[in-house]
Coordinates of C-alpha atoms and ligand atoms in Angstrom, one line a residue:
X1 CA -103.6 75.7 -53.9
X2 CA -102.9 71.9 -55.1
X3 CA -99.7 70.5 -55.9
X4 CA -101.2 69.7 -59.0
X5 CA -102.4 73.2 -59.7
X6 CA -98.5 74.7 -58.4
X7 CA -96.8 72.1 -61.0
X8 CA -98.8 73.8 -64.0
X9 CA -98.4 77.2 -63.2
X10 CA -94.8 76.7 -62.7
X11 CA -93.6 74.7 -65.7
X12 CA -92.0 77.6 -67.3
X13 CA -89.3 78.0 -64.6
X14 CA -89.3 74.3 -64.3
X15 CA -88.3 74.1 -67.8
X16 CA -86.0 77.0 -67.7
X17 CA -83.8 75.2 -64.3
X18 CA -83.9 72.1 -66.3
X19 CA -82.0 73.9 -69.0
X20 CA -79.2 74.9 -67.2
X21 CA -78.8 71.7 -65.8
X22 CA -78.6 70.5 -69.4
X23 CA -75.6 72.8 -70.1
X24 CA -73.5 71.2 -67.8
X25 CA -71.8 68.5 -69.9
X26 CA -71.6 65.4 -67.5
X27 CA -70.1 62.9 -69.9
X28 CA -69.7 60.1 -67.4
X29 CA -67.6 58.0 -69.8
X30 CA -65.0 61.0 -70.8
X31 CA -62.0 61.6 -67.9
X32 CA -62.4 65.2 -69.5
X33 CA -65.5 65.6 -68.4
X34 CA -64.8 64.7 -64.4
X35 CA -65.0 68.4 -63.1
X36 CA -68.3 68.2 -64.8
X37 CA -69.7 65.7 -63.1
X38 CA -69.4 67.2 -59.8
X39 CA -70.8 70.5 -61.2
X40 CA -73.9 68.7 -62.2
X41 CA -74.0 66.8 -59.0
X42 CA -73.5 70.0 -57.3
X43 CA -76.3 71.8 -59.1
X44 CA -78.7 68.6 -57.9
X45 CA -77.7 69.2 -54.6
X46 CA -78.8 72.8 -54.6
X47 CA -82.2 72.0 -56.4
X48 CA -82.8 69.6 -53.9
X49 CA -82.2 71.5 -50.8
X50 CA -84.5 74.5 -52.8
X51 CA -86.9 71.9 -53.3
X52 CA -87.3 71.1 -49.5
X53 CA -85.4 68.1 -48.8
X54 CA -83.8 68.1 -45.2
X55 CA -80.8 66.3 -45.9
X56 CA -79.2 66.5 -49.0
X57 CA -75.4 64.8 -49.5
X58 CA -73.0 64.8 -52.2
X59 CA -71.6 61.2 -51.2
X60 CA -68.4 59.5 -52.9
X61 CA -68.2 56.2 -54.1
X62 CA -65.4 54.0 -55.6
X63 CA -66.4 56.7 -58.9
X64 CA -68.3 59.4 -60.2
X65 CA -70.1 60.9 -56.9
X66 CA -74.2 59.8 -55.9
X67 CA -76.5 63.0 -54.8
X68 CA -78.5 61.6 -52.1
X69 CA -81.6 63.6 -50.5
X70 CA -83.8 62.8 -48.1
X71 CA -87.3 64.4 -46.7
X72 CA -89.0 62.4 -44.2
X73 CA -91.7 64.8 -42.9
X74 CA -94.4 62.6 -43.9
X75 CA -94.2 61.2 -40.4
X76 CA -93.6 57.0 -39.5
X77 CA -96.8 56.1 -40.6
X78 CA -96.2 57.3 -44.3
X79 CA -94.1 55.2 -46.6
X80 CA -91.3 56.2 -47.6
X81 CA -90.6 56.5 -51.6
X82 CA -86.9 55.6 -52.8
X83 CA -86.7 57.5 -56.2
X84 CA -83.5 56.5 -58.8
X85 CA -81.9 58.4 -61.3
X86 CA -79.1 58.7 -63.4
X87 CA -77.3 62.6 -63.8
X88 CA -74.7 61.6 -65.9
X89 CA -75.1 61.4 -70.3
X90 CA -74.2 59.3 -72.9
X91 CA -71.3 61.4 -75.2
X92 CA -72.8 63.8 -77.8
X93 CA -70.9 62.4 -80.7
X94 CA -71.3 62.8 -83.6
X95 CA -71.4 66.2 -83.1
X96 CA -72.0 67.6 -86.8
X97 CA -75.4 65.9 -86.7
X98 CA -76.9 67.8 -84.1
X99 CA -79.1 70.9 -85.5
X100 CA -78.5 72.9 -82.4
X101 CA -75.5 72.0 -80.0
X102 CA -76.0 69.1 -77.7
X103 CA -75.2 71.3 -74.5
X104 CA -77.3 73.9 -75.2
X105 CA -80.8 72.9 -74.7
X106 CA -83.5 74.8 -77.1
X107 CA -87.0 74.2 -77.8
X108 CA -88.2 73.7 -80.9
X109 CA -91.9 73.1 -81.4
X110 CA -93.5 70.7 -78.4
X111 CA -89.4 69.3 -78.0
X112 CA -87.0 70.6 -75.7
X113 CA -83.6 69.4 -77.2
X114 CA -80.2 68.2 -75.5
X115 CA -77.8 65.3 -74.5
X116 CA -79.5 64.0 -71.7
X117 CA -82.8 65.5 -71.5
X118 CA -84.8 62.3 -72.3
X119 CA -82.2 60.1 -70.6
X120 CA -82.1 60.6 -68.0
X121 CA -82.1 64.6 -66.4
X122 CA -85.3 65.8 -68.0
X123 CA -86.8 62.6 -66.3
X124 CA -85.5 62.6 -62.9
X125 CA -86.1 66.4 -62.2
X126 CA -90.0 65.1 -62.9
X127 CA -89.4 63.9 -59.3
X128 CA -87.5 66.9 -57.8
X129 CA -90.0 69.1 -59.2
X130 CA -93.3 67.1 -58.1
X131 CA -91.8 67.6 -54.4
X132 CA -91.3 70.9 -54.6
X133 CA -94.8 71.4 -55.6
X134 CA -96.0 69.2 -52.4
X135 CA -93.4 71.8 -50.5
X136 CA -95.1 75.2 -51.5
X137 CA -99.1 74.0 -51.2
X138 CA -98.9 71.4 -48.4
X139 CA -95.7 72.0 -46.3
X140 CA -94.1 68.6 -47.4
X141 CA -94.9 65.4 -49.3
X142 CA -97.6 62.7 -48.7
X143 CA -95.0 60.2 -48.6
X144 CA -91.1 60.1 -47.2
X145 CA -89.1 60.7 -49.8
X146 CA -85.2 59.6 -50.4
X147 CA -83.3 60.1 -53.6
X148 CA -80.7 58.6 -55.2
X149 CA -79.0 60.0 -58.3
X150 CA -76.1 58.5 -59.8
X151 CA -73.3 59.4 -62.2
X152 CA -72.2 56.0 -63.6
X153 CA -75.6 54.5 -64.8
X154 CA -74.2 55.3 -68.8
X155 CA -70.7 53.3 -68.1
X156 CA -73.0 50.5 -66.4
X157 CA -73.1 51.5 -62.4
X158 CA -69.8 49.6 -61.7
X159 CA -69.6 51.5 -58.3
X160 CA -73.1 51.8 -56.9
X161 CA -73.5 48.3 -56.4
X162 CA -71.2 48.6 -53.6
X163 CA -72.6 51.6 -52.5
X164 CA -76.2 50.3 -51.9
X165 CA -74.5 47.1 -49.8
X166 CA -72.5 49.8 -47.7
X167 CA -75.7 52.1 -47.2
X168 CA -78.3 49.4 -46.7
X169 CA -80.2 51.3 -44.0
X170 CA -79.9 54.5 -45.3
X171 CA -81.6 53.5 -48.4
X172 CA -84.3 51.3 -46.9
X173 CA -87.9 52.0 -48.1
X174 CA -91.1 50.8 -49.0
X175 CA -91.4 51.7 -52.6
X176 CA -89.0 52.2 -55.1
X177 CA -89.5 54.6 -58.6
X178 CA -87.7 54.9 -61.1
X179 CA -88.3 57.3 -64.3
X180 CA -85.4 56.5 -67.1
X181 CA -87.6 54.3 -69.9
X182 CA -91.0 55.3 -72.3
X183 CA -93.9 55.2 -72.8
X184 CA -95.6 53.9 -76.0
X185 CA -97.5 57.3 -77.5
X186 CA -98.3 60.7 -75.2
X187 CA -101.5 59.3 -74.9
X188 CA -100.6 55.2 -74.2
X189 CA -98.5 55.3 -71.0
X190 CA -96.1 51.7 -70.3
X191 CA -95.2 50.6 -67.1
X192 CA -91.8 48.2 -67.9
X193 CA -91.7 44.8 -65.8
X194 CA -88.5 43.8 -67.3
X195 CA -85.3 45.0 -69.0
X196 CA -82.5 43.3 -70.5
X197 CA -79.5 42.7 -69.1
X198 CA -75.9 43.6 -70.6
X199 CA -72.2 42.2 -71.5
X200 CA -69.8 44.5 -72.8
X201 CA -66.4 43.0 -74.4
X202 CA -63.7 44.6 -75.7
X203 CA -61.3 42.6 -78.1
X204 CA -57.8 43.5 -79.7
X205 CA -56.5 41.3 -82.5
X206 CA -52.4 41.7 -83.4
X207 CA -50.6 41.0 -86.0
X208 CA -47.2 42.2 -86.6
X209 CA -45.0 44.0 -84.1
X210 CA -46.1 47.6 -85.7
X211 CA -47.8 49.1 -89.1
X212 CA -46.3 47.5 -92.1
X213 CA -45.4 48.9 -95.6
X214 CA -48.3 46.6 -97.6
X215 CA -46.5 46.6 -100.4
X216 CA -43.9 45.2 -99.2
X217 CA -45.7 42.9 -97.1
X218 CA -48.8 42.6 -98.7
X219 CA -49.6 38.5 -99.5
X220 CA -47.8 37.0 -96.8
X221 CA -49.0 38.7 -93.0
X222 CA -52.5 38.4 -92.7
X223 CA -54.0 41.8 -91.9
X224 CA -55.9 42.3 -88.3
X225 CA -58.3 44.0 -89.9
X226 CA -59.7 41.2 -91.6
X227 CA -59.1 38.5 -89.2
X228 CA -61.6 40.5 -86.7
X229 CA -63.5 41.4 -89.7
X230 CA -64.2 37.2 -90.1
X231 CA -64.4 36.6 -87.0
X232 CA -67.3 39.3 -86.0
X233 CA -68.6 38.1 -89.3
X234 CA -69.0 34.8 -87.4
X235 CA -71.1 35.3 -84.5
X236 CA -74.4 35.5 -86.0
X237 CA -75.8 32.6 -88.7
X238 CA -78.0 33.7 -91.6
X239 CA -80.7 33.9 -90.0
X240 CA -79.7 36.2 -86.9
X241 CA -79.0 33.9 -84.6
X242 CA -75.8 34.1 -82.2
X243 CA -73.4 31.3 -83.2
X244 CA -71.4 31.4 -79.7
X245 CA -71.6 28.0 -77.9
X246 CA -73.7 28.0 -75.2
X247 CA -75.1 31.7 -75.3
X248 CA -79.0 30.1 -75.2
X249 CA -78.7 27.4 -72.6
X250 CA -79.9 29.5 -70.0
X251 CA -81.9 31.3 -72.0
X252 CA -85.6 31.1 -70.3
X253 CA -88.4 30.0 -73.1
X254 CA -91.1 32.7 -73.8
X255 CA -94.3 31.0 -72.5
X256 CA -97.5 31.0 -75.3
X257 CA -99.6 33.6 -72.5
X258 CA -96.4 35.9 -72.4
X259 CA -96.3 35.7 -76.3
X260 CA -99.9 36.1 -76.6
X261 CA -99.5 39.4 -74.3
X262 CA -96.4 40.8 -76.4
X263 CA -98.6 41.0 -79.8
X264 CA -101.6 42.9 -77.9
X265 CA -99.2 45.3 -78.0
X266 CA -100.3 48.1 -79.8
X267 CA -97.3 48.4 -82.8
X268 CA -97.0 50.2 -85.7
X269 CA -94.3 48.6 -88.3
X270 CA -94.4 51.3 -90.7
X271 CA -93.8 53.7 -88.0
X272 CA -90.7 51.9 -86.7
X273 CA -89.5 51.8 -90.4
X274 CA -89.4 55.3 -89.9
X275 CA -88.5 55.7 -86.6
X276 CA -85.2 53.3 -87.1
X277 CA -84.8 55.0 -91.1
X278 CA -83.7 51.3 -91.9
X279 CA -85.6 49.7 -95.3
X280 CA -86.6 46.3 -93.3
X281 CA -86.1 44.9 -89.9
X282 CA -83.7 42.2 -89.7
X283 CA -82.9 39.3 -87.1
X284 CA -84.6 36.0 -85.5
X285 CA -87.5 35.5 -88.1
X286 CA -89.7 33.1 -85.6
X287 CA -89.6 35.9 -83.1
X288 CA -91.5 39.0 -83.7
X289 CA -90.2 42.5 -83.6
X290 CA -91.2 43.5 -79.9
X291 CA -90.0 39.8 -78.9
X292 CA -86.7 40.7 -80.7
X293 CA -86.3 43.8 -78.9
X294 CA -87.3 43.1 -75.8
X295 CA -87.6 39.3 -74.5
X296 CA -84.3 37.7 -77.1
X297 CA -81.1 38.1 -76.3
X298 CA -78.6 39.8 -78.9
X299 CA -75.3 39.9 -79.7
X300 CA -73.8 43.5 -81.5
X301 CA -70.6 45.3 -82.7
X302 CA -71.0 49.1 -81.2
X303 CA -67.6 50.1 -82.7
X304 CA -64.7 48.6 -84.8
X305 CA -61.4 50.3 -85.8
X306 CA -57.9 50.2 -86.4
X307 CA -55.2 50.9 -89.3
X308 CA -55.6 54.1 -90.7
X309 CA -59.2 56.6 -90.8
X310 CA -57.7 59.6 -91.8
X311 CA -57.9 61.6 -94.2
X312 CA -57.2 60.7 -98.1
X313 CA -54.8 57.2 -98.7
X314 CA -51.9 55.3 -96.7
X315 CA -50.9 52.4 -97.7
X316 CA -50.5 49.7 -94.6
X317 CA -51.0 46.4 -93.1
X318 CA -51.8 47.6 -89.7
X319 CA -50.5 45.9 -86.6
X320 CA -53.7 45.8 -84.5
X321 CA -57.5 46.0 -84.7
X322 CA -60.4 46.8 -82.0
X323 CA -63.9 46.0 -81.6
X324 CA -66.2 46.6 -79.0
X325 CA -68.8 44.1 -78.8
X326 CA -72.2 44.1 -76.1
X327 CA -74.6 41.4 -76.0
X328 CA -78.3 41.9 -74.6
X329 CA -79.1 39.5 -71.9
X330 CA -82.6 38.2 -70.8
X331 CA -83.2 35.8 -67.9
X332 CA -81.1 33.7 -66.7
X333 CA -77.9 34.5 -68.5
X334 CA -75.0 35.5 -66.2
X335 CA -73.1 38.5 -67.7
X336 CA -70.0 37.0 -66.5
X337 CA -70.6 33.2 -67.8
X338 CA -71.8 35.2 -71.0
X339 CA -68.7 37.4 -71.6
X340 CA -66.4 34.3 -70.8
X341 CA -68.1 32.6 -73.7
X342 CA -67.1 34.8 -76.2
X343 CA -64.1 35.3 -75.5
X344 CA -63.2 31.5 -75.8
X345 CA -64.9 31.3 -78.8
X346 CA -63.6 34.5 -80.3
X347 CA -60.6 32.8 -78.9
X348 CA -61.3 29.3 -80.8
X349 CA -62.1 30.9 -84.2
X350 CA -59.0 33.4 -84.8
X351 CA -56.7 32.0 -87.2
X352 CA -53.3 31.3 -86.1
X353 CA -52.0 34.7 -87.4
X354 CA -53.1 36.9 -85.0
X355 CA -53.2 37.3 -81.3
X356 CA -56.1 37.6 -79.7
X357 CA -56.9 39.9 -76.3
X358 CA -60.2 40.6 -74.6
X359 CA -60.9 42.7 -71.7
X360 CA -64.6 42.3 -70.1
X361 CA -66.4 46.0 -69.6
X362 CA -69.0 45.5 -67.3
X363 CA -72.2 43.7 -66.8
X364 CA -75.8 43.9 -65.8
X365 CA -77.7 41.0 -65.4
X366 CA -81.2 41.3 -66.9
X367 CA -84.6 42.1 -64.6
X368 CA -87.9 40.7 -64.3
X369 CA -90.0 42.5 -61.8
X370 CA -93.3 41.3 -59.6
X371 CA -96.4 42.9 -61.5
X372 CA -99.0 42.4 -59.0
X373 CA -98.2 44.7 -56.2
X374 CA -99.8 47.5 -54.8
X375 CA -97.0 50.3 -56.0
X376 CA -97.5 49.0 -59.3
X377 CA -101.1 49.5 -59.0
X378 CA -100.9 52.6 -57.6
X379 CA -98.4 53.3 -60.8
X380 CA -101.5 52.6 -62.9
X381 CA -103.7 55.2 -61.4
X382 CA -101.5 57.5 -61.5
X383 CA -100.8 57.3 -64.8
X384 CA -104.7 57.4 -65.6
X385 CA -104.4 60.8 -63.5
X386 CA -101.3 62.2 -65.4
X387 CA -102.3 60.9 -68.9
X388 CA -105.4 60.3 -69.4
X389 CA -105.2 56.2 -69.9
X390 CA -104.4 53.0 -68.5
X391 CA -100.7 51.8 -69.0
X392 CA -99.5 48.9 -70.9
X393 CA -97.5 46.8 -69.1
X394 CA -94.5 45.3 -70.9
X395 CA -90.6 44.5 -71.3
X396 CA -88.0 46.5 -73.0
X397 CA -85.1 45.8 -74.0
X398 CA -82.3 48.6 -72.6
X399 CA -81.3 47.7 -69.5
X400 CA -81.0 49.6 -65.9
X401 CA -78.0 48.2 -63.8
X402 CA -79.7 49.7 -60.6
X403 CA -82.5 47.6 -61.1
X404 CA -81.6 44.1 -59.8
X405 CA -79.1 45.9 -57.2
X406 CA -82.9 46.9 -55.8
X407 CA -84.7 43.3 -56.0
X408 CA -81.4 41.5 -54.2
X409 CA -79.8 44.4 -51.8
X410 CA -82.9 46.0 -50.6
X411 CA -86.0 43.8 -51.0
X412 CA -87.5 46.0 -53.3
X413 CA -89.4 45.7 -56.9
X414 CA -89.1 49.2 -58.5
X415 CA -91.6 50.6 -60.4
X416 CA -90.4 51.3 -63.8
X417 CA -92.5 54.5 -64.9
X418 CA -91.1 56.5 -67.4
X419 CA -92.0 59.8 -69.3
X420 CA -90.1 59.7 -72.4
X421 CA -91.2 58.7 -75.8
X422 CA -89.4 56.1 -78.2
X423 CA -88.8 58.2 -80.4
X424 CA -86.8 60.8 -78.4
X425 CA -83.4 60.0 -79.7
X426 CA -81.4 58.8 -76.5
X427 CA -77.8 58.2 -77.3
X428 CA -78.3 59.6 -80.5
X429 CA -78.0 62.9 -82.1
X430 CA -81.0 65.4 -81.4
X431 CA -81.9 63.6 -78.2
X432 CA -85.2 65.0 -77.0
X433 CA -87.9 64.9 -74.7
X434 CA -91.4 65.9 -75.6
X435 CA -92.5 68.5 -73.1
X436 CA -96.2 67.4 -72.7
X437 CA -94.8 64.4 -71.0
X438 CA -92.7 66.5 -68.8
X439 CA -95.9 68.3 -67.4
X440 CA -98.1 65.4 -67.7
X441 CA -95.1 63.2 -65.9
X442 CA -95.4 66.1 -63.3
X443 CA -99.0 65.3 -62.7
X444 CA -97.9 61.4 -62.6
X445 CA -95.6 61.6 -59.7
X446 CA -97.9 64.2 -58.0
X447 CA -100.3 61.5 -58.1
X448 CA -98.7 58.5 -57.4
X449 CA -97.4 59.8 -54.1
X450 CA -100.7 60.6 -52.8
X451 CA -102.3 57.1 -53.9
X452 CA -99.5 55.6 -52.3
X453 CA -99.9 58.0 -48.9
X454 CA -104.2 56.8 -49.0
X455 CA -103.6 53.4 -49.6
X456 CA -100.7 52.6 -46.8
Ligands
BES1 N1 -82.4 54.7 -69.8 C1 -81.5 53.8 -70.4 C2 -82.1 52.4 -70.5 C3 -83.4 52.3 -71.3 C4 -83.4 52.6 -72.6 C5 -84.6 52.0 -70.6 C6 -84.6 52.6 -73.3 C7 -85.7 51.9 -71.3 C8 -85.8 52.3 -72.7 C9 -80.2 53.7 -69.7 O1 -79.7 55.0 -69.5 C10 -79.2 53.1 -70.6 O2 -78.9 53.6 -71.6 N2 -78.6 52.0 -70.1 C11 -77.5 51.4 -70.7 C12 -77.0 50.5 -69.6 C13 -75.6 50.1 -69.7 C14 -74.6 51.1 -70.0 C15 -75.2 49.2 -68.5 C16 -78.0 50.6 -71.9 O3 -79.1 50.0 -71.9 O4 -77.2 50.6 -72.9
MN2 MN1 -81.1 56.2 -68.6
MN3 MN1 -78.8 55.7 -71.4

């Protein structure tokens, strides 16, 4: 039998194992959630070594643990395929919005639904699953195979930046793969060469020493709440632009054939009306909506609190007031030059009434990668094998920490191919992944490794 014969007639129990990994709540960004992370860690491990890999470690970092697996049986002559993943999920909040409960998976229709399944577990099991088929028809893989799963990529891989520097030769390879983005329609595969990069501030603006009656105080201590209020208010013009000194010096121009390039991509406004729910887009009007989203850098308030959010009416000035702001980042911002920015701007704009803190997150600089290679065209032919077309190639505008950790620790230009859709819901309520894509994705990475085994 063929691998690609093996895949299809085990998809069922494919699916079923991916459920249960599904269940496992790893929550990177909750301390509740820790024991959770090494069950789902655990339960990669054991797939793995089912799935034939020779070596299989559990392996600590300065955080949440990385799974790595290696199965070099291809023989020195192969090359050897260094696949990435992420294990960990975004938090299932808001939890009364989900139809079914985020951590336990069901299928409804073509979808199967859960936090995670899209991004990123439903995508990197593509890859645990293509090797096993390989393992029960041929013995072993075309190609040499190492993984690396992490459990920080949704808190912005602090840790595994380290860990690649610290395991150079452990991770060397010839190809790298990684499956965590979309593609465009089941029938339009995308290959990404670029992502955006990523600056996450937090700031805290005080007032008085603690909550005050505002009655009593009302009219002469300025409220927190509004201060921040302004000064958020004050980071974009009216037009959409970011009004923070120097955020578009390094900023590198679109050039007329990349433009050009960007609107031959097939896009459908009315279905991203729909697709967002929002009545018009918004933002910088001489850019258009893929440039926006993809190739411009933003600036946006995730969250914004303080005072009192309970239920019914209290009556205070409240002494303090949060926001956590990230920017989008596109070649050749520097997250850290970019955070430092706002901050002393946010610092220079606050009224003398408040205080103003800041504490930087983290930050990913963005990733441009090397189209013309021959992994990428091997990519592309597999992707005609797995679905049918051609893929698009084009930028997007999330952003994969691991990505440039690749390019400058180990020489390598990863191949972004992904299996989700854009409308799957990541981070969001009713996250999904369309299970065509899973089986098709199947085919995909079947493929790809045996292009990559003919053509070495
Ligand atoms: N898989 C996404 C990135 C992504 C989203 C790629 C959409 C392609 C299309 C990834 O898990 C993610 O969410 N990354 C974070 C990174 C951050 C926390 C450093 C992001 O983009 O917000
Ligand atoms: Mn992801
Ligand atoms: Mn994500």
């Amino acid at each position: 039998m063929k691998p690609s014969d093996y895949a299809r007639q085990h998809e069922a129990d494919f699916v079923a194992e991916l459920m249960d990994f599904l269940r496992i709540p790893s929550v990177s960004t909750e301390e509740a959630h820790r024991d959770d992370i090494h069950r789902a860690a655990d339960f990669l491990r054991q797939r793995l070594e089912e799935a034939g890999f020779e070596r299989v470690e559990v392996m600590p970092t300065g955080g949440h643990p990385v799974v790595y697996a290696e199965w070099m049986a291809a023989g020195e002559e192969a090359p050897t395929v260094l696949i990435y993943g992420h294990y960990d999920v975004q938090p299932p909040d808001p939890l009364e919005l989900w139809e079914t409960p985020p951590f336990e998976p069901t299928i409804r229709e073509d979808y199967l639904y859960a936090r995670g399944v899209a991004d990123d577990k439903g995508q990197l099991y593509v890859h645990v699953k293509a090797a096993e088929s390989w393992r029960a028809t041929v013995g072993h893989p075309p190609v040499n195979l190492k993984c690396l799963f992490e459990g920080e990529e949704e808190i912005g891989s602090v840790h595994l930046g380290p860990f690649i520097r610290e395991h150079r030769d452990l991770l060397a390879a010839d190809v790298a793969v990684i499956s965590d983005s979309h593609i465009l329609r089941p029938d339009l595969p995308a290959i990404l060469y670029g992502l955006r990069g990523l600056a996450y501030v937090e700031i805290t603006v005080s007032g008085p020493a603690h909550d005050l009656h505002s009655g009593s105080y009302g009219g002469a201590v300025h409220n927190p709440l509004h201060a921040l209020a302004e000064m958020v208010a004050a980071l974009h013009d009216e037009h959409g632009r970011i009004t923070v000194p120097g955020f578009y010096d390094k900023v590198r121009p679109l050039t007329a054939e990349e433009r050009e390039e960007m609107a031959r991509i097939p896009f459908d406004r009315e279905a991203w009306l729909k697709e967002t729910g929002v009545p018009t887009d918004w933002g910088e009007p001489e850019y258009t909506i893929i440039e926006r989203t993809s190739a411009r850098p933003t600036l946006d308030l995730n969250g914004m609190w303080g005072g009192y959010t309970g239920e019914g009416a209290k009556t205070i000035i409240p002494a303090r007031a949060h926001a956590k702001i990230s920017m989008r980042l596109v070649p050749d911002q520097e997250p850290e030059e970019i955070s430092r920015l706002l901050v002393d701007y946010l610092k220079a704009i606050a009224p003398p009434t408040v205080r103003v803190e800041a504490r930087i997150l983290h930050g990913a600089p963005a990733a441009l990668i090397e189209r013309h290679s021959p992994a990428m065209e091997a990519a592309s032919r597999a992707y005609e094998i797995g679905f049918g077309a051609r893929p698009v190639f084009m930028r997007e505008g999330g952003s994969i920490p691991v990505v440039t950790t690749f390019q400058k620790e180990l020489g390598l230009q990863p191949v972004l191919m992904g299996f989700g859709l854009p409308d799957d819901g990541i981070h969001a309520p009713n996250e999904r992944f369309y299970l065509p894509n899973f089986s098709h994705g199947l085919q995909t990475v079947i493929a790809f490794w045996e292009i990559l085994a003919e053509h070495h």
